[in-house]
mmCIF file of C-alpha atoms and ligand atoms in Angstrom:
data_model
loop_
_atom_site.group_PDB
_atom_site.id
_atom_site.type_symbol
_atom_site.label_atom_id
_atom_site.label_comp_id
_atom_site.label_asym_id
_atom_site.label_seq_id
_atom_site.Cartn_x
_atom_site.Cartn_y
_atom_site.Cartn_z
ATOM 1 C CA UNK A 1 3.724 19.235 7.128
ATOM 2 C CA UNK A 2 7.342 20.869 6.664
ATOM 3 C CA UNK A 3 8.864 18.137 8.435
ATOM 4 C CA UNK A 4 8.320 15.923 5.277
ATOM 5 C CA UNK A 5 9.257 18.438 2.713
ATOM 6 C CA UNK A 6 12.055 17.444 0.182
ATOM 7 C CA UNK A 7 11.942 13.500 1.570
ATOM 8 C CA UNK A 8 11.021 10.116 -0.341
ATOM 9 C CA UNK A 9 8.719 7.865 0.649
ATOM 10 C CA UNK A 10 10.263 4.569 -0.311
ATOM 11 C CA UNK A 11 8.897 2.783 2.799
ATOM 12 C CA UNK A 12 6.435 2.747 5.452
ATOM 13 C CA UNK A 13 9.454 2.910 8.024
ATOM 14 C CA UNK A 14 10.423 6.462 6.468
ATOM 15 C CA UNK A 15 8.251 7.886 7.820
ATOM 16 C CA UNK A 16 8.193 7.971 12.174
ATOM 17 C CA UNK A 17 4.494 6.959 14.091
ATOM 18 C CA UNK A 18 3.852 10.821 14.465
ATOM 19 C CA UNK A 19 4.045 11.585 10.666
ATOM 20 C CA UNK A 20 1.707 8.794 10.109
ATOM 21 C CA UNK A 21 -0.705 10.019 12.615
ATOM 22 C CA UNK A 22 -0.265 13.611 11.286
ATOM 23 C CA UNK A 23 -0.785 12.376 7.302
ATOM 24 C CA UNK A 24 -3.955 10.774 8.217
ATOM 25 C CA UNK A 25 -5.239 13.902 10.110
ATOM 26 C CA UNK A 26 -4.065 16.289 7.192
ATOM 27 C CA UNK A 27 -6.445 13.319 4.341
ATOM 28 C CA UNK A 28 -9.086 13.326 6.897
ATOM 29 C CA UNK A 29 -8.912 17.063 6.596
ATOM 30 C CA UNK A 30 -8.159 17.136 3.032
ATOM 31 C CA UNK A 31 -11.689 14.633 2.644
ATOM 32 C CA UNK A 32 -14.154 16.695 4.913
ATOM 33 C CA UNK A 33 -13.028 19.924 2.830
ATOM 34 C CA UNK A 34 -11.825 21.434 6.007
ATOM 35 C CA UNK A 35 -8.804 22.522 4.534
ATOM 36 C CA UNK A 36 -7.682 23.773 0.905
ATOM 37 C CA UNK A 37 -4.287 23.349 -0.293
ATOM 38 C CA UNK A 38 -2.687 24.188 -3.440
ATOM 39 C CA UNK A 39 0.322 22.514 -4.672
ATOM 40 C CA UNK A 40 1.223 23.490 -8.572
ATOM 41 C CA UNK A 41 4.111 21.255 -9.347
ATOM 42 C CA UNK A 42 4.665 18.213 -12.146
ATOM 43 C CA UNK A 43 4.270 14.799 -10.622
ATOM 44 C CA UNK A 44 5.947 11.921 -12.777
ATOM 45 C CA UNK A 45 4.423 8.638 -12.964
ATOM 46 C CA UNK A 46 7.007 5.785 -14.303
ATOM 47 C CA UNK A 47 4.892 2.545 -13.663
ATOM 48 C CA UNK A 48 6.312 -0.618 -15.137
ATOM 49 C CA UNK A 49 3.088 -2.581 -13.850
ATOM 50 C CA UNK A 50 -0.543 -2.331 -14.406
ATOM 51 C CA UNK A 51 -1.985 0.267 -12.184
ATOM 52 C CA UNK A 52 -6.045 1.505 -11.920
ATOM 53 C CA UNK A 53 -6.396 3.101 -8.100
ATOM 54 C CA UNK A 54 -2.663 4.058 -7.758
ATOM 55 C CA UNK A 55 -2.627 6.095 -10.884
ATOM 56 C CA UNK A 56 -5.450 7.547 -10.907
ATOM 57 C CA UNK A 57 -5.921 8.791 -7.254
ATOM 58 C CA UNK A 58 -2.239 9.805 -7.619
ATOM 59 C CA UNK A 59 -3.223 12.049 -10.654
ATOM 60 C CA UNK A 60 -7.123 13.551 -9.324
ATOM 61 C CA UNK A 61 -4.733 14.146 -5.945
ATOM 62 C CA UNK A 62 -2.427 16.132 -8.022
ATOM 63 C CA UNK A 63 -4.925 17.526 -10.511
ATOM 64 C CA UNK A 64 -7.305 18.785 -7.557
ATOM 65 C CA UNK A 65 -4.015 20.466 -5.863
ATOM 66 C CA UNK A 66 -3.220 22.430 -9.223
ATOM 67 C CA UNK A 67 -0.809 20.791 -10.117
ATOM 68 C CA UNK A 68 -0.286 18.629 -13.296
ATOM 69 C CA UNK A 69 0.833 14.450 -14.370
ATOM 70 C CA UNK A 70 2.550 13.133 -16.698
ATOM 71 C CA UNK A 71 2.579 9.863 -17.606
ATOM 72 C CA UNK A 72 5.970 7.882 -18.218
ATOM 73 C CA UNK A 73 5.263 4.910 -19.739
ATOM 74 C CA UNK A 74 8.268 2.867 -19.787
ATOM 75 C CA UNK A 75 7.070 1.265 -23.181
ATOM 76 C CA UNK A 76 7.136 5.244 -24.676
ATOM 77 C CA UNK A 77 10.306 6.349 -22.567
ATOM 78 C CA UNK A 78 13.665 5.343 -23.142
ATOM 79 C CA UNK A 79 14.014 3.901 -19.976
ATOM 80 C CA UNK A 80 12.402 0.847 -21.060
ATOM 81 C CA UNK A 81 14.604 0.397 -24.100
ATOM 82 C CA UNK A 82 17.192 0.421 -21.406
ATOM 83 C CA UNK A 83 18.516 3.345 -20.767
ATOM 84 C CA UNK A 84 20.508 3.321 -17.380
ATOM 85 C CA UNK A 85 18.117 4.423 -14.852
ATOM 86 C CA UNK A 86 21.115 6.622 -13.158
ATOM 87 C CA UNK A 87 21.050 8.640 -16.270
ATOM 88 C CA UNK A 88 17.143 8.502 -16.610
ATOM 89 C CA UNK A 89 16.993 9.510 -12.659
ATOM 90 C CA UNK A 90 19.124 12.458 -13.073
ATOM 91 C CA UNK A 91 17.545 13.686 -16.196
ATOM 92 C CA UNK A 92 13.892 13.466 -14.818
ATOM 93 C CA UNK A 93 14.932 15.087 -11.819
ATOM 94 C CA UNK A 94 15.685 18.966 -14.145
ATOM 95 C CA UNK A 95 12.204 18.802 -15.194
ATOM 96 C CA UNK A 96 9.737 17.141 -12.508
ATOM 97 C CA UNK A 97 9.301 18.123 -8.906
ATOM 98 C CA UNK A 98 8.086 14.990 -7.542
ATOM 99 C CA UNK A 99 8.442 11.417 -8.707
ATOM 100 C CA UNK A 100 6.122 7.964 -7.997
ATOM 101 C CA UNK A 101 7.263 4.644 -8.975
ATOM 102 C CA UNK A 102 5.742 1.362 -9.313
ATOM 103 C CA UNK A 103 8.477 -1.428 -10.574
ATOM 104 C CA UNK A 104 9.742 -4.658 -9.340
ATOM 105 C CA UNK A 105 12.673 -4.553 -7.214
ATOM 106 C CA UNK A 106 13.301 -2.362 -4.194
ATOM 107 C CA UNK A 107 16.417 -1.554 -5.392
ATOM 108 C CA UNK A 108 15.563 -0.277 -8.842
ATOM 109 C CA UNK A 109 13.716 2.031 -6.379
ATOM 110 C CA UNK A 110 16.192 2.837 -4.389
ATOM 111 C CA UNK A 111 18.938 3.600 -7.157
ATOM 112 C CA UNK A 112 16.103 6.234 -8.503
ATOM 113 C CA UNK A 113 16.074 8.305 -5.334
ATOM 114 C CA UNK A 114 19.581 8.305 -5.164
ATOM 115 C CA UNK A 115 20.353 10.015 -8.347
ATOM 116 C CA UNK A 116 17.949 11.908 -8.155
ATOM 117 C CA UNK A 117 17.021 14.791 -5.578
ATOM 118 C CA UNK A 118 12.966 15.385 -5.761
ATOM 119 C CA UNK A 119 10.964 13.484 -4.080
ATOM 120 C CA UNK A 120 10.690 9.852 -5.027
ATOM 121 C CA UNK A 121 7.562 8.019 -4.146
ATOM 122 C CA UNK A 122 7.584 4.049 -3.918
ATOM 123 C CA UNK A 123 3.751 3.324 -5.854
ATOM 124 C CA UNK A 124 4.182 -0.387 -5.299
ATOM 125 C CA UNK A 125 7.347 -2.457 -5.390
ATOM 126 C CA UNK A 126 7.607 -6.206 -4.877
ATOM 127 C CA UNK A 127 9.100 -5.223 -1.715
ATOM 128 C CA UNK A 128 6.199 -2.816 -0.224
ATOM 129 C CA UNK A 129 3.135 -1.069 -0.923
ATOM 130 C CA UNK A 130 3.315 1.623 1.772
ATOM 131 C CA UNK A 131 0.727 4.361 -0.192
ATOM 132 C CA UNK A 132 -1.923 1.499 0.263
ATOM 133 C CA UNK A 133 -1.289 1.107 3.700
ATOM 134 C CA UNK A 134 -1.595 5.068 4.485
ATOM 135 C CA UNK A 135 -5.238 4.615 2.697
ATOM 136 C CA UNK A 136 -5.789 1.366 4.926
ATOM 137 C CA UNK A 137 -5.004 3.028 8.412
ATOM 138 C CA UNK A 138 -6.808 6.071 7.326
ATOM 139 C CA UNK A 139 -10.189 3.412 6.604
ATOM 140 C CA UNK A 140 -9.268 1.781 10.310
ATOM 141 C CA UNK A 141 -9.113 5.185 11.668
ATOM 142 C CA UNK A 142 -12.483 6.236 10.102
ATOM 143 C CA UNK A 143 -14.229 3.071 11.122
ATOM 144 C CA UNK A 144 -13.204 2.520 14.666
ATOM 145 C CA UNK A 145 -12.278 6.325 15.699
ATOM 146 C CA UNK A 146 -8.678 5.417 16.525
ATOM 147 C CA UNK A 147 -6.109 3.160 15.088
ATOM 148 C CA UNK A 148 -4.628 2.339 18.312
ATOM 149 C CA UNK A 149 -5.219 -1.279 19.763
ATOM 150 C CA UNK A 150 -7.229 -2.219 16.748
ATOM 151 C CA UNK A 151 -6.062 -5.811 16.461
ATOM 152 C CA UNK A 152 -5.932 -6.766 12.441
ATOM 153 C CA UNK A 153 -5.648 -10.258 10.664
ATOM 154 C CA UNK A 154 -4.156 -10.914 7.189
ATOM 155 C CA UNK A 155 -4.277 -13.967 5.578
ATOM 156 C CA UNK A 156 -3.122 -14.897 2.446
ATOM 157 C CA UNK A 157 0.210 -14.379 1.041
ATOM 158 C CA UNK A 158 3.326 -12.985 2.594
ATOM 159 C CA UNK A 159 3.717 -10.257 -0.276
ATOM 160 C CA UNK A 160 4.800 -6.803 -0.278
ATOM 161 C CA UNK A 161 0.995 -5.537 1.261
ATOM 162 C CA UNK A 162 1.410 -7.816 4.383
ATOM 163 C CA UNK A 163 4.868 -6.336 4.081
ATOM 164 C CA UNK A 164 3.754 -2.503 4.171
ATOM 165 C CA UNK A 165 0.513 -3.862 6.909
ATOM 166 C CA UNK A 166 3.247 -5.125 9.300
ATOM 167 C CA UNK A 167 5.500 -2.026 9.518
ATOM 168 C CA UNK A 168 2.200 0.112 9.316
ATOM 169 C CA UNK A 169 0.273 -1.701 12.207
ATOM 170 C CA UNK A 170 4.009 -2.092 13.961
ATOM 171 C CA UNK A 171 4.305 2.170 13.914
ATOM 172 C CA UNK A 172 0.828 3.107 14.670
ATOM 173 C CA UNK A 173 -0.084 1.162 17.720
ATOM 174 C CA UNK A 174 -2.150 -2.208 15.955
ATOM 175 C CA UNK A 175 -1.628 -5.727 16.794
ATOM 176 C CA UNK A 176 -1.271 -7.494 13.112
ATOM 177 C CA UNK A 177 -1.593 -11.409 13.037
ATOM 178 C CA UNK A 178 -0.331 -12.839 9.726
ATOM 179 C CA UNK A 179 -1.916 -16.113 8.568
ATOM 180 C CA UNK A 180 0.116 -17.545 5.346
ATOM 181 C CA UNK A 181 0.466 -21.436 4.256
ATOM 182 C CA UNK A 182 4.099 -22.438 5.778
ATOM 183 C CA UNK A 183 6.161 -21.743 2.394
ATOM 184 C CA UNK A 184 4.491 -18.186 2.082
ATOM 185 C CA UNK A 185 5.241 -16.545 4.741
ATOM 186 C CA UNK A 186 6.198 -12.650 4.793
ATOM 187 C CA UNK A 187 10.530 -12.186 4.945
ATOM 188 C CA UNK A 188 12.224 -12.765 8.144
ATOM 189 C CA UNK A 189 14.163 -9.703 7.988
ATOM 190 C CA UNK A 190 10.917 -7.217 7.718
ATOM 191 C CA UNK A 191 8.970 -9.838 10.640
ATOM 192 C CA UNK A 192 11.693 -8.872 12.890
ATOM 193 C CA UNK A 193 12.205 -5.210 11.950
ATOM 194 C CA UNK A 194 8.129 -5.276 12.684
ATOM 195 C CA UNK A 195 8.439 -6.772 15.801
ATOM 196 C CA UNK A 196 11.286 -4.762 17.168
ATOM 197 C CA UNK A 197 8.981 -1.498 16.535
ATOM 198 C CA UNK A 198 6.171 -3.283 18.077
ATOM 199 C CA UNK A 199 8.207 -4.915 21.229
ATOM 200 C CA UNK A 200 6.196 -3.897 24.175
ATOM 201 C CA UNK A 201 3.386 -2.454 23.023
ATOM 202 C CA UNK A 202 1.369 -4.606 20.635
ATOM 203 C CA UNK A 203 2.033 -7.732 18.618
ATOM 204 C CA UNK A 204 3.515 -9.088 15.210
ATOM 205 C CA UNK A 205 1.763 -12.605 14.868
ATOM 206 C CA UNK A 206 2.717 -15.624 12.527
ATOM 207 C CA UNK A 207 0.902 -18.499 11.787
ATOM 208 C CA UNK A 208 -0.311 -21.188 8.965
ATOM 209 C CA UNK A 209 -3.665 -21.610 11.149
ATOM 210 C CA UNK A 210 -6.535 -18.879 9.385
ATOM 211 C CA UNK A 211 -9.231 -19.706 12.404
ATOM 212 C CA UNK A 212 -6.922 -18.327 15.488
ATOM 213 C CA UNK A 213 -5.464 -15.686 13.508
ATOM 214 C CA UNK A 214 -9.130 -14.230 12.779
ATOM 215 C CA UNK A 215 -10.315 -14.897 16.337
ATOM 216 C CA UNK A 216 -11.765 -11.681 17.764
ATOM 217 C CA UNK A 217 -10.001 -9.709 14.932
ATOM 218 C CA UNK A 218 -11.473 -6.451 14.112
ATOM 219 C CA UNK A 219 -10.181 -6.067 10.501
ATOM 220 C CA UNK A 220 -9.772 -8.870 8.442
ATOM 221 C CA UNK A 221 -7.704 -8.252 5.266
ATOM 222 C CA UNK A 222 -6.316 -9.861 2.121
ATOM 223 C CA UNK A 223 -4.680 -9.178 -1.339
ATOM 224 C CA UNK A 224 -4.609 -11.959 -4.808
ATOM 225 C CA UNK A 225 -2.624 -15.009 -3.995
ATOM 226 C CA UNK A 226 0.048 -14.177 -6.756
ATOM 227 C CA UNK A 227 0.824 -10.693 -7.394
ATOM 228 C CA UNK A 228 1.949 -8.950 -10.507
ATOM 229 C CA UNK A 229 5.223 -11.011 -11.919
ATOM 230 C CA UNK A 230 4.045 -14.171 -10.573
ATOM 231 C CA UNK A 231 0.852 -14.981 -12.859
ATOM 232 C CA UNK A 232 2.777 -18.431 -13.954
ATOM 233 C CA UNK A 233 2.245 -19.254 -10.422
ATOM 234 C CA UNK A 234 -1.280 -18.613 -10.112
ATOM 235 C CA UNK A 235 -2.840 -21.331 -11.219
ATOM 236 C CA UNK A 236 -0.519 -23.891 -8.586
ATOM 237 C CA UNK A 237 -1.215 -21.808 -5.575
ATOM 238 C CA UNK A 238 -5.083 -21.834 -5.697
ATOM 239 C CA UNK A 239 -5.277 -25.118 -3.603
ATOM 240 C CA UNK A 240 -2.357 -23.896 -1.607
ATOM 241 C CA UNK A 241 -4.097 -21.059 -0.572
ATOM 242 C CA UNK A 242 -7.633 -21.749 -0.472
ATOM 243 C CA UNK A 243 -7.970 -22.687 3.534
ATOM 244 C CA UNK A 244 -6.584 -18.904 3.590
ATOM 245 C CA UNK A 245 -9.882 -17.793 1.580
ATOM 246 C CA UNK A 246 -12.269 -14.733 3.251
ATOM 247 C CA UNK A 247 -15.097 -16.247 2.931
ATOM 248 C CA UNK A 248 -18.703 -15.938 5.605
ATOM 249 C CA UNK A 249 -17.518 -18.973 7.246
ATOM 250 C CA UNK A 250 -14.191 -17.592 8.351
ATOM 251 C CA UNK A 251 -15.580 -14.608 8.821
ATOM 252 C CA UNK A 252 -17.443 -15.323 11.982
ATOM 253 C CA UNK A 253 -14.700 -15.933 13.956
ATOM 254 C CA UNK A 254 -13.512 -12.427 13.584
ATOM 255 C CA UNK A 255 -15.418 -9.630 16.086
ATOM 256 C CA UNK A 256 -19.153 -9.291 15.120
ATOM 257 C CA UNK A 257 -18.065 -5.199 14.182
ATOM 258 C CA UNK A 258 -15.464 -6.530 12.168
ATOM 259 C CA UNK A 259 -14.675 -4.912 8.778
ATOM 260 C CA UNK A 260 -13.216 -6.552 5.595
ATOM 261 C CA UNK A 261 -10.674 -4.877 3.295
ATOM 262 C CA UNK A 262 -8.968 -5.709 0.160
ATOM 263 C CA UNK A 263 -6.289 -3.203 -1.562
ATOM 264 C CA UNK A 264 -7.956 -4.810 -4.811
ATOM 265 C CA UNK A 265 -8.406 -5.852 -7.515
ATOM 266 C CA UNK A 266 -9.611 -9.014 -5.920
ATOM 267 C CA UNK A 267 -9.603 -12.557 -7.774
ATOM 268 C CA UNK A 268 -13.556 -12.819 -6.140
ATOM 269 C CA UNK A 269 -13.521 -16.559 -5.583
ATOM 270 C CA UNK A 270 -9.983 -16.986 -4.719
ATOM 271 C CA UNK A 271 -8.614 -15.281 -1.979
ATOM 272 C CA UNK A 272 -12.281 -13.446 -1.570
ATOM 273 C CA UNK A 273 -15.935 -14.603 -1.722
ATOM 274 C CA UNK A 274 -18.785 -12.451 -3.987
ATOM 275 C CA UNK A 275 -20.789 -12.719 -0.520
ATOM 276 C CA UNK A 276 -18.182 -11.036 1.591
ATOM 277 C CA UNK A 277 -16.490 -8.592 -0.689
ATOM 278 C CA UNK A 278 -20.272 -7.210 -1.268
ATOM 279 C CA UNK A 279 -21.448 -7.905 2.223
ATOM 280 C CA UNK A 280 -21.803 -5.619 4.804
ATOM 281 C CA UNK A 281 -19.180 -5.833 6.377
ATOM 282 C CA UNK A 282 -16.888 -4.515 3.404
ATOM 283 C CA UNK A 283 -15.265 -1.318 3.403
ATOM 284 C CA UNK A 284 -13.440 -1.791 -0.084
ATOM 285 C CA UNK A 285 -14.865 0.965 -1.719
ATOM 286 C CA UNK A 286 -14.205 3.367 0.690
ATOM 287 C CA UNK A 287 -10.691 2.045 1.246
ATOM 288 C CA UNK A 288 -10.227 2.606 -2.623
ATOM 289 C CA UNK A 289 -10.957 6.117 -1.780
ATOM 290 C CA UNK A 290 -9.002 7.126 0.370
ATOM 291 C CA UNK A 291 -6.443 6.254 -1.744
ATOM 292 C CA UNK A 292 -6.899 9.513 -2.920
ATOM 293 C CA UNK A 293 -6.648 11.299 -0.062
ATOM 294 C CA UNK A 294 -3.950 10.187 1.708
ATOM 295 C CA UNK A 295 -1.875 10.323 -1.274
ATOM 296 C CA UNK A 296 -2.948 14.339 -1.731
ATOM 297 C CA UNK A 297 -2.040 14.659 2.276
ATOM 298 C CA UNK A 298 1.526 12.284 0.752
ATOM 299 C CA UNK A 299 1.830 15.267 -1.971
ATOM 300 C CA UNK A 300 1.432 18.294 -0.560
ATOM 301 C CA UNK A 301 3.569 17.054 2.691
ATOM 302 C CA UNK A 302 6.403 16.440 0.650
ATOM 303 C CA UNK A 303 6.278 19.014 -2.189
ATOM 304 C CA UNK A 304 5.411 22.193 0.768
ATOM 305 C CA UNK A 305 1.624 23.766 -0.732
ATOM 306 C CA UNK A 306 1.844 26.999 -2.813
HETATM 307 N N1 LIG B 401 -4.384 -1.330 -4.800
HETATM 308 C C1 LIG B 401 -3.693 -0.858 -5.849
HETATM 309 O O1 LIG B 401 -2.542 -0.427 -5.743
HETATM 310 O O2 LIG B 401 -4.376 -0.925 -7.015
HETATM 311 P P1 LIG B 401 -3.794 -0.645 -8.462
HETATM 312 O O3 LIG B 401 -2.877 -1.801 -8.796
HETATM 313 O O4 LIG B 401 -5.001 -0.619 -9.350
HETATM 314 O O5 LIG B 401 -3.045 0.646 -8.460
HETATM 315 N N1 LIG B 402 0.185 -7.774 -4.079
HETATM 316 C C1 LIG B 402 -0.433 -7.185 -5.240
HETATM 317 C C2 LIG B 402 -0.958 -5.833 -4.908
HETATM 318 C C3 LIG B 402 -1.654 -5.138 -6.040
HETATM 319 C C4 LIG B 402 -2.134 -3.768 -5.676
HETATM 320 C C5 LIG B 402 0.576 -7.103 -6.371
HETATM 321 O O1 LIG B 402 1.726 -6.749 -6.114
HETATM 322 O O2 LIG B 402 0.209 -7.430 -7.502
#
């Protein structure tokens, strides 16, 4: 896709509805071996939190394109003994061609891409996930045929997933209803950027109550009630959240075709029952998957193939 060539991907709103739609044609593409692309370039990976799926579908994408990883751990780079990340920005950018970042604040994020000119992928900030939410709509799409009208509920915390899910339901058509306890919601700021995109056309839902918001719903989704950073917090927001829980019960109130996801890793128990995560109704394994290829289709869109 030349349109994307040379561009970050620091949010879901970087990229327009179309884009979207074309990225998830290129994975699907890229998954049924329809199409073989090469991309031989050096993908950086500077990940100040713990990472399984986003690293390692990131680096198979890159590996089965040609092309080659290299890990920056922040604990063996100098950029965790504080060097200034405008220096370590426009140093990385001589020798890599493409750049993925997983860190804490937005704006550490955003000062990256600035000083430096490749490519600079956001892997998961506290802000947004918006790779996960590629691999999400490209499940949705694979499930139901069409992302368009599918109606999706997520409950649980207002945290930078439900962020990403907004925008990304917003863009492509969805209806999204967001069911959080009253202190958790997701930012004001992002609920109204959502539901300005959506105005007209579908809808951006709040609410505290988990029974309407999974009425009828044909995707029900969640993520861990405290993310990465917040662990001190875990233990005080288990009775908080546990009305918000995807269990069976909840679960039929949502359409009888309805399909569970979870960007994992799942606290099974907390915010997800053993029953429903391994039920049939799951499509967390595949989800996982696609990480992979919607992140190859993310690649080779904005690196331009061999
Ligand atoms: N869903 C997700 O981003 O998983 P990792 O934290 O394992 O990368
Ligand atoms: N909200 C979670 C997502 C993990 C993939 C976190 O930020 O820890």
């Amino acid at each position: 896709m030349e349109a994307l060539k040379g561009r970050d991907f620091l949010g879901l709103t970087d990229l327009s509805a179309g884009e979207i739609q074309e990225l998830l044609q290129l994975a699907a593409q890229l998954k049924a071996g329809k199409v073989k692309m090469q991309c031989s370039k050096v993908l950086g990976l500077l990940f100040y939190k713990a990472s399984t799926r986003t690293r390692v579908s990131f680096s198979v994408a890159m590996y089965q394109l040609g092309g080659q990883v290299i890990d920056l751990n922040p604990k063996m780079t100098q950029v965790g003994r504080g060097e200034p990340v405008i220096d370590t920005a426009r140093v990385l950018n001589r020798y890599l061609d493409i750049l993925a970042i997983r860190t804490y604040e937005q704006k550490e994020l955003e000062t990256f891409a600035e000083y430096a000119q490749i490519p600079v992928i956001n892997a998961l900030t506290d802000w947004e996930h918006p790779c996960q939410v590629l691999a999400d709509l490209l499940t949705i799409q694979e499930c139901f045929g069409s992302v368009e009208g599918i109606t999706l509920t997520y409950l649980g915390d207002g945290n930078n997933v439900a962020h990403s899910l907004m925008l990304g339901c917003a863009l492509m058509g969805m209806n999204i209803r967001v069911a959080t306890p009253p202190d958790y919601q997701p930012v004001a700021d992002l609920v109204e950027q959502a539901q300005k995109i959506a105005a007209g056309k579908t809808e951006v839902t709040l609410t505290d109550d988990p029974l309407t918001a999974t009425k009828g719903s044909q995707v029900i989704y969640t993520d861990v009630w405290a993310s990465m950073g917040q662990e001190d917090l875990a233990e005080t927001r288990i009775p908080i959240f546990e009305p918000y829980q995807v269990n069976e019960q909840l679960l039929t109130n949502a359409d009888p075709e309805a399909i569970v996801l979870h960007c994992l890793p799942a606290h099974r128990g907390e915010e997800i029952t053993d029953e429903v995560i391994e039920g049939k109704q799951s499509r967390v394994w595949e989800q996982a998957e696609n990480r992979m290829y919607a992140q190859k289709a993310l690649l080779v869109s904005l690196l331009g193939a061999d």
